[in-house]
Amino acid sequence: MQTLDIEGFLGEPIKIIVDSAGHYMYEPRRLDGFVTESVCAHNLAFDLRMIQDAGFNYVEDFHDTMILARLCGREKLALKELTKQDLEKDILNYKEFKAQYSDPTEQEWLDYCGSHARVTKELFDMYHPAVMNHDMERIYDIERNLIPIITEMQRQGVRLDQQRVADLIKEYESKLELATSELKKMGGDFNLNSNQQVAQVLLSRGAELAFTKGGGNYCVDVGALKKLDDEFATRLLDYREYTKLLGTYLYNWAGKESIHASFNQAGTVTGRFSSSKPNMQNIPKSLRGCFVPPKGMYWASCDYNQTELQILAQFSQDKQMLADFASGIDIHMATSINIAGKEDRPLGKTLNFAIVYGLSRWALALKLGVAEIQAGALQKIYFNTYSGIQSWIKETHKQFDRGEELRTVSGRLLFPRDHRTAVNYIIQGSSADACKSAMLAIRRGGYQPVVQVHDELLTPVYNEDAGLEIRDIMERDGMGQFGLNLPVTAKFLERWE
């Protein structure tokens, strides 16, 4: 049975119920006391808040066709797109519906909602058996049991320290004013937000600028400016950074008690989370201190250490990298010592992730700022040093070439496009599995995560012992249940850092 709940033309929740025969009925009343045997929706985490607010007594048997579609390898997850691709039918999305019916009648609402409910049922009947037949019951259970946790994350939001927000606004406005004044002194009367006027100032100062890909305009983006040894370019980068911090974040946060980001568990093809409004992964570290736990509580910040490289080492059973991790030395520092014979952490980090992300010799040369032949020599030394990793990568490439199934540690079926994504998807997807499994275990332990960023989980707790318990849960029930050992770093914080 499918239920869909929206705000109707009377401002009341509309209930659309579709039975197994595809029949639907409409009831513009609150759902107090209503219980159903099974619920299926498309993007249930979004719908669940409205359903709960309408008094719906939620049950444990629930399904989400958006998650099922992702597990089946679909890249575009909008209901309209999936309906067209897999059912060869056309439905109106909400934007199209409102454009066609500016003041919808009861029957028009009914037809619109009913059509969505019916195709959701049809998609479920198609996707669910496919997921079960491909032995993905375990990862599907992980994904769907996350839905109530994600709904609660979005409902709770994260509290903002308005004094910190106000102080930072004052600080960055002062810095922006100074940067503007200095740039005007160096460049004269010009528009700081005009790329072409900025380019003319730089050219007048002797800078060499390349043209954009489309041609005709000079490139003055961040990458181009960082290459210039010019005080004007340096201060322009500062100006743009201050403008972004104020306009994108701080001004939008002023006066708000909390922010409620959207977390999408099917946001990437590998299973990693994405977030929006705002994207929590992109919030600069200089602003993280604005986020504080509920009053009387602290943050337990628990972070898997170098998850992707840990997974790579354990999948490949590379003796050198396993030994480096066991020694406790910073893994990127260890790599630089092993490859270049010197302590150069940035070099080691670039080399490690060049392997994980499958960078070509040319791309690695660009990253390191060296000749292509030198980058190739570093790659050769890397694979001679970490021969187990090279063997695992070669075998993964062969599996891809033979058309064999590639899966994450929890059984998520992957759909890579080439050799590079074949390796990367296994590692990133397994990292996502670890984090999602940990979130379920943390919730079973009586705690509620509120922020997920990369491999870090922020959970409000009352004391440090609770933070250490969460750390142990993540190590034991995250990757531990899959036979992999991923250490977790735990911090006890009064504000995010």
Coordinates of C-alpha atoms in Angstrom, one line a residue:
M1 CA 0.0 0.0 0.0
Q2 CA 1.3 3.5 -1.0
T3 CA 0.4 6.6 0.9
L4 CA 1.2 10.1 -0.1
D5 CA 0.7 13.1 2.1
I6 CA 0.8 16.8 1.0
E7 CA -0.7 20.1 2.0
G8 CA -4.0 20.3 0.1
F9 CA -6.0 23.2 -1.2
L10 CA -7.7 23.7 2.1
G11 CA -4.3 23.8 3.9
E12 CA -5.0 20.4 5.4
P13 CA -3.0 17.2 4.8
I14 CA -4.3 15.2 1.9
K15 CA -4.1 11.5 2.1
I16 CA -3.8 9.4 -1.0
I17 CA -4.0 5.6 -0.5
V18 CA -3.3 3.2 -3.2
D19 CA -4.1 -0.5 -2.7
S20 CA -2.5 -3.5 -4.3
A21 CA -4.9 -3.3 -7.2
G22 CA -3.8 0.2 -8.0
H23 CA -7.1 1.9 -6.8
Y24 CA -6.8 5.1 -4.9
M25 CA -9.0 7.2 -2.7
Y26 CA -8.8 10.7 -1.3
E27 CA -9.4 11.8 2.3
P28 CA -8.8 15.5 3.2
R29 CA -8.6 14.8 6.9
R30 CA -5.8 14.4 9.5
L31 CA -4.4 10.9 9.8
D32 CA -4.7 10.5 13.5
G33 CA -4.6 6.9 14.5
F34 CA -4.2 5.6 11.0
V35 CA -2.0 2.6 10.6
T36 CA -1.1 0.6 7.5
E37 CA 0.7 -2.7 7.0
S38 CA 3.3 -1.3 4.6
V39 CA 4.4 2.1 3.3
C40 CA 6.3 2.8 0.1
A41 CA 7.2 6.3 -1.1
H42 CA 9.7 8.0 -3.4
N43 CA 12.2 9.8 -1.2
L44 CA 10.5 8.8 2.0
A45 CA 12.8 10.8 4.2
F46 CA 11.3 14.0 2.7
D47 CA 7.7 12.8 3.0
L48 CA 8.1 11.3 6.5
R49 CA 8.1 14.6 8.3
M50 CA 4.8 15.7 6.8
I51 CA 3.3 12.2 7.4
Q52 CA 4.4 12.3 11.1
D53 CA 3.1 15.9 11.6
A54 CA -0.2 14.7 10.2
G55 CA -0.5 12.2 13.1
F56 CA 0.4 9.1 11.0
N57 CA 1.3 6.2 13.2
Y58 CA 4.4 5.0 11.4
V59 CA 5.2 1.3 11.2
E60 CA 8.5 -0.5 10.6
D61 CA 7.7 -2.0 7.2
F62 CA 8.6 0.8 4.8
H63 CA 10.2 1.1 1.4
D64 CA 11.7 3.8 -0.8
T65 CA 11.8 3.6 -4.5
M66 CA 14.4 6.2 -4.8
I67 CA 16.9 4.1 -2.8
L68 CA 15.8 1.0 -4.7
A69 CA 16.4 2.8 -8.0
R70 CA 19.9 3.8 -6.9
L71 CA 20.7 0.2 -6.0
C72 CA 19.5 -0.8 -9.4
G73 CA 22.1 1.5 -11.0
R74 CA 19.8 4.4 -12.0
E75 CA 21.6 7.7 -12.1
K76 CA 18.7 10.1 -12.5
L77 CA 16.4 9.6 -9.5
A78 CA 13.6 12.0 -10.0
L79 CA 10.2 10.2 -10.1
K80 CA 9.3 11.7 -13.5
E81 CA 12.6 10.5 -15.0
L82 CA 12.3 7.0 -13.6
T83 CA 8.7 6.7 -14.8
K84 CA 9.7 7.7 -18.3
Q85 CA 12.8 5.4 -18.4
D86 CA 11.4 2.3 -16.8
L87 CA 7.6 2.5 -17.2
E88 CA 7.5 4.4 -20.5
K89 CA 4.9 6.7 -19.0
D90 CA 4.8 10.4 -18.5
I91 CA 3.7 12.2 -15.3
L92 CA 3.7 15.8 -14.3
N93 CA 6.2 16.9 -11.7
Y94 CA 5.1 19.4 -9.1
K95 CA 6.5 22.4 -11.1
E96 CA 4.7 21.3 -14.2
F97 CA 1.5 20.6 -12.3
K98 CA 1.4 24.1 -10.7
A99 CA 2.2 25.7 -14.1
Q100 CA -0.8 23.8 -15.6
Y101 CA -3.2 24.3 -12.7
S102 CA -2.6 27.6 -10.9
D103 CA -5.5 27.0 -8.6
P104 CA -6.1 23.2 -8.5
T105 CA -9.4 21.7 -7.7
E106 CA -9.9 18.8 -5.4
Q107 CA -10.2 16.4 -8.3
E108 CA -7.0 17.8 -10.0
W109 CA -5.1 17.3 -6.7
L110 CA -6.5 13.8 -6.6
D111 CA -5.4 13.0 -10.1
Y112 CA -1.9 14.4 -9.6
C113 CA -1.2 12.7 -6.3
G114 CA -2.8 9.5 -7.4
S115 CA -0.7 9.3 -10.5
H116 CA 2.5 9.6 -8.4
A117 CA 1.3 7.0 -6.0
R118 CA 0.4 4.5 -8.7
V119 CA 3.8 4.8 -10.6
T120 CA 5.6 4.5 -7.3
K121 CA 3.9 1.2 -6.7
E122 CA 4.7 0.0 -10.2
L123 CA 8.4 1.0 -9.7
F124 CA 8.5 -0.8 -6.4
D125 CA 7.2 -3.9 -8.1
M126 CA 10.0 -3.6 -10.6
Y127 CA 12.9 -2.6 -8.4
H128 CA 12.4 -4.5 -5.2
P129 CA 12.6 -8.0 -6.8
A130 CA 15.7 -6.9 -8.8
V131 CA 17.5 -5.8 -5.6
M132 CA 16.6 -9.1 -3.8
N133 CA 17.6 -11.2 -6.8
H134 CA 21.0 -9.5 -6.9
D135 CA 21.7 -10.4 -3.2
M136 CA 21.4 -6.8 -2.0
E137 CA 19.0 -7.4 0.9
R138 CA 21.7 -6.5 3.5
I139 CA 22.6 -3.1 2.0
Y140 CA 19.0 -2.3 1.3
D141 CA 18.1 -3.0 5.0
I142 CA 20.9 -0.7 6.0
E143 CA 19.7 2.1 3.6
R144 CA 16.0 1.9 4.5
N145 CA 16.6 1.7 8.3
L146 CA 18.5 4.9 8.0
I147 CA 15.4 6.8 6.8
P148 CA 14.0 7.6 10.3
I149 CA 17.5 8.6 11.5
I150 CA 17.9 11.0 8.5
T151 CA 14.4 12.4 9.1
E152 CA 15.3 13.1 12.7
M153 CA 18.6 14.7 11.7
Q154 CA 16.8 17.1 9.4
R155 CA 14.1 17.8 12.0
Q156 CA 16.5 18.6 14.8
G157 CA 18.9 20.6 12.8
V158 CA 22.0 22.2 14.3
R159 CA 22.0 25.1 16.7
L160 CA 23.7 28.3 15.8
D161 CA 25.7 30.5 18.2
Q162 CA 24.4 33.9 17.2
Q163 CA 27.1 35.8 19.1
R164 CA 29.8 33.9 17.2
V165 CA 27.9 34.6 13.9
A166 CA 27.7 38.3 14.8
D167 CA 31.4 38.5 15.7
L168 CA 32.4 36.8 12.5
I169 CA 30.2 39.1 10.4
K170 CA 32.0 42.1 12.0
E171 CA 35.4 40.5 11.5
Y172 CA 34.9 39.7 7.8
E173 CA 33.2 42.9 7.0
S174 CA 36.3 44.7 8.4
K175 CA 38.6 42.5 6.4
L176 CA 36.5 42.9 3.2
E177 CA 36.6 46.7 3.6
L178 CA 40.4 46.7 4.0
A179 CA 40.9 44.4 1.0
T180 CA 38.6 46.5 -1.1
S181 CA 40.5 49.7 -0.2
E182 CA 43.9 48.1 -1.0
L183 CA 42.7 46.7 -4.3
K184 CA 41.3 50.1 -5.4
K185 CA 44.6 51.7 -4.6
M186 CA 46.5 49.1 -6.7
G187 CA 44.0 49.0 -9.6
G188 CA 42.2 52.3 -9.7
D189 CA 38.5 52.8 -10.3
F190 CA 37.2 49.4 -11.5
N191 CA 34.5 46.9 -10.7
L192 CA 35.9 44.2 -8.4
N193 CA 33.1 41.8 -9.4
S194 CA 33.8 42.1 -13.1
N195 CA 36.1 39.4 -14.4
Q196 CA 37.1 41.4 -17.5
Q197 CA 37.9 44.6 -15.6
V198 CA 39.9 42.5 -13.1
A199 CA 41.7 40.9 -16.1
Q200 CA 42.6 44.3 -17.5
V201 CA 44.1 45.4 -14.2
L202 CA 46.2 42.3 -14.0
L203 CA 47.4 42.7 -17.6
S204 CA 48.4 46.3 -16.9
R205 CA 50.5 44.9 -14.0
G206 CA 52.3 42.5 -16.4
A207 CA 50.4 39.4 -15.6
E208 CA 50.2 36.6 -18.2
L209 CA 46.6 35.3 -18.4
A210 CA 45.2 32.4 -20.4
F211 CA 41.9 32.5 -22.2
T212 CA 38.8 30.6 -21.0
K213 CA 37.9 27.4 -22.8
G214 CA 35.2 29.2 -24.8
G215 CA 37.8 31.8 -25.9
G216 CA 37.5 35.5 -26.0
N217 CA 37.7 36.2 -22.3
Y218 CA 40.7 36.0 -19.9
C219 CA 40.5 33.4 -17.2
V220 CA 40.7 34.9 -13.7
D221 CA 39.3 32.1 -11.6
V222 CA 40.9 30.9 -8.3
G223 CA 43.3 28.5 -10.1
A224 CA 44.5 31.2 -12.4
L225 CA 45.0 33.7 -9.7
K226 CA 46.9 31.3 -7.4
K227 CA 49.5 30.9 -10.2
L228 CA 50.3 34.6 -10.3
D229 CA 53.1 36.1 -8.2
D230 CA 51.3 39.3 -7.8
E231 CA 50.1 41.2 -4.6
F232 CA 46.9 42.3 -6.5
A233 CA 46.0 38.6 -7.3
T234 CA 46.6 37.6 -3.7
R235 CA 44.4 40.3 -2.2
L236 CA 41.7 39.6 -4.8
L237 CA 41.6 36.0 -3.6
D238 CA 41.1 37.4 -0.1
Y239 CA 38.3 39.7 -1.3
R240 CA 36.5 36.8 -3.0
E241 CA 36.9 34.6 0.1
Y242 CA 35.5 37.2 2.5
T243 CA 32.6 38.0 0.1
K244 CA 31.7 34.3 -0.1
L245 CA 31.9 33.7 3.7
L246 CA 29.6 36.7 4.3
G247 CA 27.2 36.3 1.4
T248 CA 26.9 32.5 1.2
Y249 CA 26.9 31.7 4.9
L250 CA 27.0 34.4 7.6
Y251 CA 24.4 36.8 6.4
N252 CA 22.0 33.8 5.8
W253 CA 22.6 32.5 9.3
A254 CA 22.1 35.8 11.2
G255 CA 19.1 35.7 13.4
K256 CA 18.4 32.0 12.9
E257 CA 18.3 29.7 15.9
S258 CA 19.4 26.7 13.9
I259 CA 19.8 25.4 10.4
H260 CA 18.2 22.3 9.0
A261 CA 20.2 20.9 6.1
S262 CA 18.9 18.2 3.8
F263 CA 20.8 14.9 3.8
N264 CA 20.5 12.7 0.8
Q265 CA 21.5 9.1 1.4
A266 CA 21.2 8.3 -2.4
G267 CA 23.0 11.5 -3.5
T268 CA 25.9 9.7 -5.1
V269 CA 26.4 6.6 -7.2
T270 CA 28.7 5.1 -4.6
G271 CA 26.3 5.5 -1.7
R272 CA 28.0 8.4 -0.1
F273 CA 25.8 11.1 1.5
S274 CA 25.3 14.5 -0.1
S275 CA 23.8 17.4 1.6
S276 CA 22.2 20.7 0.6
K277 CA 20.7 23.9 2.0
P278 CA 23.5 24.2 3.1
N279 CA 26.0 21.7 1.9
M280 CA 27.5 20.8 5.3
Q281 CA 30.6 19.3 3.5
N282 CA 31.5 22.7 2.0
I283 CA 31.2 24.8 5.2
P284 CA 34.7 26.3 5.8
K285 CA 36.5 25.3 8.9
S286 CA 36.7 28.9 9.9
L287 CA 32.9 29.0 10.3
R288 CA 32.3 25.6 11.9
G289 CA 32.6 27.1 15.4
C290 CA 29.2 28.7 14.8
F291 CA 27.6 25.3 15.3
V292 CA 27.0 24.3 18.9
P293 CA 25.2 21.3 20.5
P294 CA 21.9 21.7 22.4
K295 CA 22.2 23.6 25.6
G296 CA 23.7 21.5 28.4
M297 CA 25.3 19.1 25.9
Y298 CA 28.5 18.6 24.0
W299 CA 29.5 17.3 20.6
A300 CA 30.9 13.8 20.3
S301 CA 32.9 14.2 17.0
C302 CA 33.8 10.7 15.9
D303 CA 35.8 10.4 12.7
Y304 CA 37.2 7.3 10.9
N305 CA 40.9 7.8 10.3
Q306 CA 41.9 7.8 6.6
T307 CA 39.0 5.5 5.7
E308 CA 39.6 5.1 2.0
L309 CA 43.3 4.3 2.4
Q310 CA 42.6 1.9 5.3
I311 CA 40.1 0.1 3.1
L312 CA 42.5 0.0 0.2
A313 CA 45.2 -1.5 2.4
Q314 CA 42.9 -4.1 3.9
F315 CA 41.3 -5.1 0.6
S316 CA 44.7 -5.4 -1.2
Q317 CA 46.5 -6.8 1.9
D318 CA 49.4 -4.7 0.9
K319 CA 52.2 -5.5 3.5
Q320 CA 53.9 -2.1 3.3
M321 CA 50.8 0.0 3.8
L322 CA 49.4 -2.2 6.5
A323 CA 52.7 -1.9 8.3
D324 CA 52.7 1.9 7.9
F325 CA 49.2 2.0 9.5
A326 CA 50.2 -0.3 12.3
S327 CA 53.3 1.8 13.1
G328 CA 51.0 4.8 13.9
I329 CA 52.9 7.2 11.7
D330 CA 50.9 9.6 9.6
I331 CA 50.1 7.6 6.4
H332 CA 50.9 10.4 4.0
M333 CA 54.2 11.2 5.7
A334 CA 55.0 7.5 5.5
T335 CA 54.3 7.5 1.8
S336 CA 56.5 10.5 1.1
I337 CA 59.4 8.8 3.0
N338 CA 58.9 5.5 1.2
I339 CA 58.6 7.1 -2.2
A340 CA 60.7 10.2 -2.1
G341 CA 63.0 9.5 0.8
K342 CA 61.9 12.7 2.7
E343 CA 59.2 14.0 4.9
D344 CA 56.8 15.8 2.6
R345 CA 53.2 15.2 3.7
P346 CA 51.6 17.1 0.8
L347 CA 53.5 14.9 -1.7
G348 CA 52.5 11.7 0.1
K349 CA 48.9 12.8 0.2
T350 CA 48.8 13.7 -3.5
L351 CA 50.3 10.3 -4.4
N352 CA 48.0 8.3 -2.2
F353 CA 44.8 9.9 -3.5
A354 CA 46.1 9.9 -7.1
I355 CA 46.0 6.1 -6.8
V356 CA 42.6 6.0 -5.1
Y357 CA 41.1 8.4 -7.7
G358 CA 42.9 6.9 -10.6
L359 CA 44.8 10.0 -11.8
S360 CA 46.7 9.6 -15.1
R361 CA 50.4 10.4 -15.3
W362 CA 49.5 13.7 -16.9
A363 CA 47.0 14.7 -14.2
L364 CA 49.4 13.7 -11.5
A365 CA 52.1 15.9 -13.1
L366 CA 49.7 18.8 -13.1
K367 CA 48.8 18.3 -9.5
L368 CA 52.5 18.1 -8.4
G369 CA 53.7 20.8 -10.7
V370 CA 56.4 18.5 -12.2
A371 CA 57.2 17.1 -15.6
E372 CA 55.1 14.2 -16.8
I373 CA 58.1 11.9 -17.0
Q374 CA 58.9 12.7 -13.3
A375 CA 55.2 12.0 -12.3
G376 CA 55.5 8.6 -14.2
A377 CA 58.7 7.8 -12.3
L378 CA 56.9 8.5 -9.0
Q379 CA 54.0 6.3 -10.0
K380 CA 56.4 3.4 -10.8
I381 CA 58.2 3.7 -7.4
Y382 CA 54.8 3.8 -5.7
F383 CA 53.6 0.6 -7.2
N384 CA 57.0 -1.1 -6.6
T385 CA 56.7 -0.1 -3.0
Y386 CA 53.0 -1.0 -2.6
S387 CA 53.0 -4.0 -4.9
G388 CA 49.9 -5.5 -3.2
I389 CA 47.9 -2.4 -4.1
Q390 CA 49.1 -2.7 -7.7
S391 CA 48.0 -6.3 -7.9
W392 CA 44.6 -5.6 -6.4
I393 CA 44.0 -2.7 -8.8
K394 CA 45.1 -4.9 -11.8
E395 CA 42.7 -7.7 -10.7
T396 CA 39.9 -5.2 -10.3
H397 CA 40.5 -3.9 -13.8
K398 CA 40.4 -7.5 -15.1
Q399 CA 37.1 -8.1 -13.4
F400 CA 35.7 -5.0 -15.0
D401 CA 36.9 -6.0 -18.4
R402 CA 35.3 -9.5 -18.0
G403 CA 32.0 -7.9 -17.1
E404 CA 32.0 -9.4 -13.6
E405 CA 30.0 -7.9 -10.8
L406 CA 31.9 -5.4 -8.6
R407 CA 30.6 -4.8 -5.1
T408 CA 31.3 -2.9 -1.9
V409 CA 32.1 -4.7 1.4
S410 CA 28.4 -4.9 2.3
G411 CA 27.3 -6.2 -1.1
R412 CA 26.2 -3.0 -2.9
L413 CA 26.3 -3.7 -6.6
L414 CA 28.4 -1.0 -8.4
F415 CA 28.1 0.3 -12.0
P416 CA 31.5 1.8 -12.9
R417 CA 32.2 3.3 -16.3
D418 CA 35.9 2.5 -16.7
H419 CA 39.0 1.2 -14.9
R420 CA 39.3 4.4 -12.8
T421 CA 35.8 4.3 -11.5
A422 CA 35.9 0.5 -10.9
V423 CA 38.6 1.0 -8.3
N424 CA 37.3 4.2 -6.9
Y425 CA 33.7 3.0 -6.5
I426 CA 34.7 0.0 -4.5
I427 CA 36.7 2.1 -2.1
Q428 CA 34.3 5.0 -1.8
G429 CA 31.3 2.8 -1.7
S430 CA 32.7 0.6 1.1
S431 CA 33.6 3.8 3.1
A432 CA 29.9 4.9 2.7
D433 CA 28.7 1.5 3.9
A434 CA 30.9 1.8 7.0
C435 CA 29.5 5.2 7.9
K436 CA 25.9 4.2 7.4
S437 CA 26.3 1.0 9.4
A438 CA 27.8 3.1 12.2
M439 CA 24.9 5.5 12.2
L440 CA 22.5 2.6 12.7
A441 CA 24.6 1.2 15.5
I442 CA 24.8 4.6 17.2
R443 CA 21.1 5.0 17.1
R444 CA 20.6 1.5 18.5
G445 CA 22.9 2.6 21.3
G446 CA 20.5 5.3 22.2
Y447 CA 22.2 8.3 20.5
Q448 CA 21.0 10.4 17.5
P449 CA 23.6 11.7 15.1
V450 CA 22.8 15.2 13.7
V451 CA 25.6 15.9 11.2
Q452 CA 27.4 13.6 8.7
V453 CA 30.3 15.1 6.8
H454 CA 32.7 12.8 4.9
D455 CA 33.7 10.2 7.5
E456 CA 32.8 12.3 10.6
L457 CA 29.6 12.0 12.7
L458 CA 28.6 14.7 15.1
T459 CA 26.3 13.5 17.9
P460 CA 25.1 15.5 21.0
V461 CA 26.0 13.9 24.3
Y462 CA 26.0 14.8 28.0
N463 CA 29.5 13.6 28.9
E464 CA 32.8 12.3 27.5
D465 CA 32.0 8.7 28.4
A466 CA 29.1 8.8 26.0
G467 CA 31.5 10.1 23.3
L468 CA 33.9 7.2 23.9
E469 CA 31.0 4.7 23.8
I470 CA 30.1 6.1 20.4
R471 CA 33.7 5.7 19.2
D472 CA 33.6 2.1 20.3
I473 CA 30.3 1.5 18.6
M474 CA 31.7 2.9 15.3
E475 CA 34.8 0.7 15.5
R476 CA 32.9 -2.4 16.4
D477 CA 29.7 -2.1 14.4
G478 CA 30.8 0.1 11.5
M479 CA 33.4 -1.8 9.5
G480 CA 34.0 -4.2 12.3
Q481 CA 30.9 -6.2 11.4
F482 CA 32.4 -6.7 7.9
G483 CA 35.7 -8.0 9.2
L484 CA 37.6 -4.7 8.6
N485 CA 39.5 -2.7 11.3
L486 CA 38.9 1.0 11.0
P487 CA 40.2 3.1 13.9
V488 CA 38.0 6.0 15.0
T489 CA 39.2 9.3 16.5
A490 CA 36.8 10.8 19.1
K491 CA 36.8 14.4 20.3
F492 CA 34.6 16.0 23.0
L493 CA 33.7 19.5 21.9
E494 CA 31.7 22.6 22.9
R495 CA 31.5 23.7 19.3
W496 CA 32.3 22.1 16.0
E497 CA 35.8 22.5 14.7

